[in-house]
Every structure is written in structure tokens, then in C-alpha cells.
Tab-separated table of C-alpha atoms in Angstrom:
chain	number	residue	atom	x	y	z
A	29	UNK	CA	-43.829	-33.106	29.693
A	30	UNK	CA	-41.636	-34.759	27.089
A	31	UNK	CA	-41.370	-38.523	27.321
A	32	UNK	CA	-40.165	-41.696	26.672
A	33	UNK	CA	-42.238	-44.987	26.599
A	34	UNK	CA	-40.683	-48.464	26.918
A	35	UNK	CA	-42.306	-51.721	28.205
A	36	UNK	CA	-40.590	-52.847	31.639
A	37	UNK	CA	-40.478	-56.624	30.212
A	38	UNK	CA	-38.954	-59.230	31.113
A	39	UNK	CA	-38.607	-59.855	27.475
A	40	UNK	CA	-37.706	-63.256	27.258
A	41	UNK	CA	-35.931	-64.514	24.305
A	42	UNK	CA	-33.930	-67.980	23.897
A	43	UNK	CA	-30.445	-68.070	22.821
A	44	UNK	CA	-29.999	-67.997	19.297
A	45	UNK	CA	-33.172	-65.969	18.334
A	46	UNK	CA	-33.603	-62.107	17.837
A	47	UNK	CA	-34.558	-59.661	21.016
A	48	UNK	CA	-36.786	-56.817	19.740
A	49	UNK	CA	-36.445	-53.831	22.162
A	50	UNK	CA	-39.237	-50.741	21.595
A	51	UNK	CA	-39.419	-47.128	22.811
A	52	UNK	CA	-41.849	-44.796	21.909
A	53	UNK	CA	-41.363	-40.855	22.183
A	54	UNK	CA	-43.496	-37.700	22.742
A	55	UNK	CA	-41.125	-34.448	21.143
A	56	UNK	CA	-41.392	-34.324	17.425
A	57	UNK	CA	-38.328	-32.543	17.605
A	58	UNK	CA	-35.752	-34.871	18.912
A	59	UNK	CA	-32.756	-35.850	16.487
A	60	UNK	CA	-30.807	-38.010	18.174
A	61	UNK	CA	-31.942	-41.621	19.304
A	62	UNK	CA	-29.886	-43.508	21.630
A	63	UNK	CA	-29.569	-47.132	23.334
A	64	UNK	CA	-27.713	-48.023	26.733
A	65	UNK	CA	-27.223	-51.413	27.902
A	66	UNK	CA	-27.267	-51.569	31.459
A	67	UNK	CA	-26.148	-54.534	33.615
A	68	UNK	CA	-27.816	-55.092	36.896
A	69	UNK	CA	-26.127	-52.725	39.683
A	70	UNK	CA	-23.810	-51.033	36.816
A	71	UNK	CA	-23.920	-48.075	34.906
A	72	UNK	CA	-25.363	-47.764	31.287
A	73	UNK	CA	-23.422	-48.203	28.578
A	74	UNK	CA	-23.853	-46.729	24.788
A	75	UNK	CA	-24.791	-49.478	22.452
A	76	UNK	CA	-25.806	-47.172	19.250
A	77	UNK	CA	-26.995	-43.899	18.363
A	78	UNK	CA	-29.073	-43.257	15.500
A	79	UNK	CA	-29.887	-39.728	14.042
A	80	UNK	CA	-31.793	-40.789	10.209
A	81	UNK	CA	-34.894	-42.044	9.480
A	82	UNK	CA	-34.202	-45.997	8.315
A	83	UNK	CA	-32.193	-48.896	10.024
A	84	UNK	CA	-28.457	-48.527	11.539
A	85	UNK	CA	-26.558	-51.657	11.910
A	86	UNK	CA	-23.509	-52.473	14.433
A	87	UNK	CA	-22.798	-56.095	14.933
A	88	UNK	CA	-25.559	-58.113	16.222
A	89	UNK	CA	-27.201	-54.352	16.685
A	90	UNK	CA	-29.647	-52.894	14.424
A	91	UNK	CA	-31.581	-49.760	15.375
A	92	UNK	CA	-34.742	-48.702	13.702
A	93	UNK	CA	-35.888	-45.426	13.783
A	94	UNK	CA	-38.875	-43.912	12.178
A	95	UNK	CA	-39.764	-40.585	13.101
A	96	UNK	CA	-43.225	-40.473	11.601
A	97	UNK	CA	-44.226	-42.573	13.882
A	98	UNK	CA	-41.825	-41.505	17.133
A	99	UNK	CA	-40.582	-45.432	17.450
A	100	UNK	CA	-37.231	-46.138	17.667
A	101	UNK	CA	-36.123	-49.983	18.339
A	102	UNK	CA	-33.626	-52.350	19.123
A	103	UNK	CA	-32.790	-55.151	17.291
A	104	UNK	CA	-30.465	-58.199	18.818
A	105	UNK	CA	-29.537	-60.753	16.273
A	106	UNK	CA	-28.200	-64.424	17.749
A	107	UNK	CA	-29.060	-63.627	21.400
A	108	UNK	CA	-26.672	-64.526	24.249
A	109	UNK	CA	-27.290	-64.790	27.956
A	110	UNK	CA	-24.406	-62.254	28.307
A	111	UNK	CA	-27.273	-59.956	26.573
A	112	UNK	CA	-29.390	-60.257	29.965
A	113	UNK	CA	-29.619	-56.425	30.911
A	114	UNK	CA	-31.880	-53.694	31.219
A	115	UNK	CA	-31.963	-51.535	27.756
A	116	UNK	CA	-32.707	-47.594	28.373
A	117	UNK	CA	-33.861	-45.521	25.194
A	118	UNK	CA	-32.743	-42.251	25.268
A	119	UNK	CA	-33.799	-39.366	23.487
A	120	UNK	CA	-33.013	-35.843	22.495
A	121	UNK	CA	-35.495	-33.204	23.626
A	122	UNK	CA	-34.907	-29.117	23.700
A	123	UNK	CA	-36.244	-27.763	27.179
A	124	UNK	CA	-34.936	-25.197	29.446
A	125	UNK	CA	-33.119	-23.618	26.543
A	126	UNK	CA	-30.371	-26.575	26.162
A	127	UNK	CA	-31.046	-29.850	24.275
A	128	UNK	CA	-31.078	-32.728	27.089
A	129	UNK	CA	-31.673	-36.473	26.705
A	130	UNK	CA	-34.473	-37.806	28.348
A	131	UNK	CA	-34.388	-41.751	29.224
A	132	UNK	CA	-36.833	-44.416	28.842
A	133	UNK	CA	-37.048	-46.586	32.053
A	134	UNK	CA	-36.203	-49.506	30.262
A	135	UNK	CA	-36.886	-52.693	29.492
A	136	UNK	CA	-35.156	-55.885	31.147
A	137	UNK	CA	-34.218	-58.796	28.421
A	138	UNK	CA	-33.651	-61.773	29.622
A	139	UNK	CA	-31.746	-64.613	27.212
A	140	UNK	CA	-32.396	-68.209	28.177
A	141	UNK	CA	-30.084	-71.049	26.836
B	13	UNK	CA	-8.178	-46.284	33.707
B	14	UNK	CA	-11.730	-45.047	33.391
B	15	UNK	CA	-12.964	-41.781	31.648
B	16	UNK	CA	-15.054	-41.010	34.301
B	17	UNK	CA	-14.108	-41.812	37.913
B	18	UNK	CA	-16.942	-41.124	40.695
B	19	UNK	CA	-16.291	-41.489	44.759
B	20	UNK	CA	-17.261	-42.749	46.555
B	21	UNK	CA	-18.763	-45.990	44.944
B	22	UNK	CA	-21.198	-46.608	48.409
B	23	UNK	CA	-22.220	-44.485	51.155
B	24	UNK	CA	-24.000	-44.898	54.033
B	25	UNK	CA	-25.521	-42.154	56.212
B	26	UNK	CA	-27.709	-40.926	58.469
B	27	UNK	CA	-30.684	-38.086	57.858
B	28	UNK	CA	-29.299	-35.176	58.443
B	29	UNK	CA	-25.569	-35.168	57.279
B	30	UNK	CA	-24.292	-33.493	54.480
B	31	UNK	CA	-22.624	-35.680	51.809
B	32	UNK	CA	-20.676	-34.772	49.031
B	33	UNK	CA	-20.266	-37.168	45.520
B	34	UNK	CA	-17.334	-36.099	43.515
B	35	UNK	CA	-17.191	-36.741	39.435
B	36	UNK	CA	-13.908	-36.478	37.818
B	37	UNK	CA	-13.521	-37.135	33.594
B	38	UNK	CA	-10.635	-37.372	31.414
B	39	UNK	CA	-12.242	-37.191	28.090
B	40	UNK	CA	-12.197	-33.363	27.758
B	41	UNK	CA	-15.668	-33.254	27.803
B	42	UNK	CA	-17.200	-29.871	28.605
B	43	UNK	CA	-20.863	-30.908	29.412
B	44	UNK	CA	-21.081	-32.534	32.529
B	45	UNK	CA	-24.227	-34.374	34.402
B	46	UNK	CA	-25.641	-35.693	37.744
B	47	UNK	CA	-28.662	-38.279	37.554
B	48	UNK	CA	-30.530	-40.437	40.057
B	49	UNK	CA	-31.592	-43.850	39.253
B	50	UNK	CA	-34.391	-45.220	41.271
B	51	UNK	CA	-36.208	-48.711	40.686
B	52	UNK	CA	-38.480	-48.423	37.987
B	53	UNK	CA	-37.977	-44.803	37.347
B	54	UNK	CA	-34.872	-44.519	35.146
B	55	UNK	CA	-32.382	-42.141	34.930
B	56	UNK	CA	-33.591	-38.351	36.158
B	57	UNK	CA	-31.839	-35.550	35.831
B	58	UNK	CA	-30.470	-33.590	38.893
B	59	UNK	CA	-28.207	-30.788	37.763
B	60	UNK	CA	-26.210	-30.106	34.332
B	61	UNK	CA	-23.235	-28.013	33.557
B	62	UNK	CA	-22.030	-27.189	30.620
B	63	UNK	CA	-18.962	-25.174	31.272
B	64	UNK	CA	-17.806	-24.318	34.213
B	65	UNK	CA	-19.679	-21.138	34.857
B	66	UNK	CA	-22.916	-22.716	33.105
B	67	UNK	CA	-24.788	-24.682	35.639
B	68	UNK	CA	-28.315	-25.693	35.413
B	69	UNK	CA	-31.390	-27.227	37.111
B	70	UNK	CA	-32.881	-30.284	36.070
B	71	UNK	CA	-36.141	-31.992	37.135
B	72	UNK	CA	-35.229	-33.037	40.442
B	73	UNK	CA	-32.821	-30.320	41.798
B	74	UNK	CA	-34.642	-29.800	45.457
B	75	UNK	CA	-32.296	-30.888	48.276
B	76	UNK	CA	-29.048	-31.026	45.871
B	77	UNK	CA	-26.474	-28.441	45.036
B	78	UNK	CA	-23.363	-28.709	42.829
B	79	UNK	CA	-20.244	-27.479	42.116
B	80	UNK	CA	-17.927	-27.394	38.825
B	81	UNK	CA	-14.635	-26.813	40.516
B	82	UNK	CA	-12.563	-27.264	37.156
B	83	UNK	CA	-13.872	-28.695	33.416
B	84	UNK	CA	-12.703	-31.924	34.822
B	85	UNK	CA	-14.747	-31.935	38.362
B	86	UNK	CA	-18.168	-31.802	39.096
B	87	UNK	CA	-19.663	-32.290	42.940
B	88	UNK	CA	-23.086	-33.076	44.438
B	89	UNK	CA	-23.810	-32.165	47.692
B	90	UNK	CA	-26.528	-33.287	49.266
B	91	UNK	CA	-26.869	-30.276	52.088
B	92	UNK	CA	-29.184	-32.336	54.671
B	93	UNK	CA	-30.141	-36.029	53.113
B	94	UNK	CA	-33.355	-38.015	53.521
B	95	UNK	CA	-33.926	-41.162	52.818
B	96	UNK	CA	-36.178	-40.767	49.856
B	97	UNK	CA	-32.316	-39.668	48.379
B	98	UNK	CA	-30.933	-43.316	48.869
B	99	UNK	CA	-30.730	-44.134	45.338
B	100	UNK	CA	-27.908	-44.961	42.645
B	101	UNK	CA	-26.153	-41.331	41.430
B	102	UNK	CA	-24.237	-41.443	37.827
B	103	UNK	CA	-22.411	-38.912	36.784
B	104	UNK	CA	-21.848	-38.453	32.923
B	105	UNK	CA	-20.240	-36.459	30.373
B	106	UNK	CA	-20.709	-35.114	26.777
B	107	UNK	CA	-18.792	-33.388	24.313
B	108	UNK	CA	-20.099	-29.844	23.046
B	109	UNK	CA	-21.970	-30.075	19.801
B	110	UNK	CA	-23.383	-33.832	20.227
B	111	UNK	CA	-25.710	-35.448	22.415
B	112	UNK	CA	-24.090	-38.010	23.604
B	113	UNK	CA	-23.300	-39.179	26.940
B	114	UNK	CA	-21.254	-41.526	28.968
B	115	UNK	CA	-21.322	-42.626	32.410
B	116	UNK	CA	-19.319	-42.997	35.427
B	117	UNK	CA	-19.654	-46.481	37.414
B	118	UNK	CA	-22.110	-44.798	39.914
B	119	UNK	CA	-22.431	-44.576	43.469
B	120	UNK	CA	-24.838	-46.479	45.547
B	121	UNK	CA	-26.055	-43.960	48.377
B	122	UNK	CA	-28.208	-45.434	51.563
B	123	UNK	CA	-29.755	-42.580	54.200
B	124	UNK	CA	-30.813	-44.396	57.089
């Protein structure tokens, strides 16, 4: 069974400082790396995508990914509360013949002023 | 207007009927998705199409079928529900040749 590990949280972070989000994976195989923001009651949204071993900025965003290790994270620089949401990690995985992502159950951030 | 359009955004029913969620996308997409969200669980796979004569189980097909009327339309039908099936369905869609996906708003099914 191919998986995807993330701690529930809450993580709580004040505003201002960095949020770091963390998924773990079981397929040595997958290639793509993903991050959804979802809000509370809506549907996720993509936030990055990272392929490459190394660090992919966007923004406040930086993804980490290091596939020696199967860890990918999330990075939030200057936190806001409008960053309060659940985080999913998704991640490729080849099953049933098709490549599929598998999600993470994510972790809730919560950003205190 | 939205890429990817579900309805209905809430149901309620009873055990017993048989409900239907509709997915519609504009994006061209050929790969096409139905997922559950439960608390706590995350998102879990249902069915998967990825052209209209390709459809697919996932890990949690018992109790569901679907149909890809066009590239653009994909149902659920829920032939007699429960309520262990009250539970938030997305739909979402991916291009051919990448993995990634994106979501309709959901819809927010209650079985009484």
C-alpha cells in the first residue's frame, strides 16, 4: 500500500514567522510532488508542484524535496492568518497500470496575529 | 466562470435513493476524477477516467458507478446510498501527460 505521511497539526505559527509543512512518502518511484491548500469546507487548491531533487520557490512558497530520503516540505515565509488552512501533500505513485496521485491527509496550520 | 462546475453543491437524502453528482470541465482536460473526503482521511479515490471509453476503479469503488457521457462530463451515481457515503465528493481534472490535478468546489452529500 503506497502512502503518504503528514502530521494532522494544528501547526501553530505567529504572523510574521515561517510555517514548515512535512510529508513523508512510501513509493520510491514517484516523480511528481505536489501541495494543495485547502480552506475549511472548500476544495483544494494547487499551491506548487515540484518534480527535482533541491528547493522550488514561488512567492512566500518554497518546496523542498529530497528523494533520498522520500520528504518533501512546505515552506511559508511571512505567515498570514489568511494562510490558516489544511495543506494536503500529494504524490505520484504507478498502480493499477496508470500513474495516480495519492494524498496526504494533511496538516491544519493555523497563523495567529 | 469556473473550470470545473459540480451539482449539486449539497444533497440531502434518505438510505435507499439513488443520487446522481454531475462534473462538468472546460479546460479540455481528458483525465477526469471522483474522490471522497472524509474527516481525517483525506482525499480517496472513487473512480478515474481517462478518456471517455477508459474508466477505472479506484480504492473505494463499492456502492458507486460512473459515467463519462462526453470528455467534458463525468457522473457518480450512487445506486442505493448509506450513510457511511455522507461525505464531501470533488471532482477533478488533469491534462494527459502530467500529473496534475484541479478540483471542482465539491459537493457536500448527507444520507440520513
Amino acid at each position: 500500500q503506497k502512502e503518504v505521511e503528514q502530521n494532522s497539526g494544528p501547526l501553530s505559527v505567529p504572523e510574521g514567522a515561517i510555517a514548515s509543512l512535512n510529508c513523508t512518502y512510501s513509493d520510491r518511484g514517484s516523480q511528481s510532488f505536489f501541495w494543495y491548500r485547502q480552506y475549511s469546507g472548500k476544495s483544494p487548491e494547487l499551491i506548487m508542484f515540484i518534480y527535482s531533487n533541491g528547493d522550488k520557490e514561488d512567492g512566500r512558497f518554497t518546496a523542498q524535496l529530497n528523494k533520498a530520503s522520500q520528504y518533501v516540505s512546505l515552506l511559508i515565509r511571512d505567515s498570514q492568518p489568511s494562510d490558516s488552512a489544511t495543506y494536503l501533500c500529494a504524490v505520484s505513485g504507478f498502480s493499477g497500470g496508470y500513474n495516480k496521485l495519492i494524498f496526504g491527509a494533511g496538516t491544519r496550520l493555523a497563523v495567529h496575529p | 466562470d469556473a473550470d470545473v462546475t459540480q451539482t449539486p453543491r449539497n444533497r440531502i437524502t434518505k438510505t435507499g435513493k439513488r443520487i446522481m453528482l454531475e462534473c462538468s470541465q472546460t479546460k479540455g482536460h481528458d483525465r477526469m476524477y471522483w474522490y471522497r473526503q472524509d474527516p481525517g482521511l483525506g482525499l480517496r479515490l472513487i473512480y478515474y477516467s481517462f478518456d471517455v471509453k477508459d474508466i477505472n476503479k479506484g480504492e473505494i469503488s463499492d456502492g458507486y458507478s460512473v459515467s463519462r457521457q462526453a470528455q467534458a462530463k463525468f457522473s457518480l451515481s450512487l445506486e442505493s446510498a448509506i450513510p457511511n457515503q455522507t461525505a464531501l465528493y470533488f471532482c477533478a481534472t488533469s491534462d494527459s501527460g502530467t500529473d496534475t490535478q484541479y478540483f471542482g468546489p465539491g459537493t457536500r452529500l448527507t444520507v440520513l
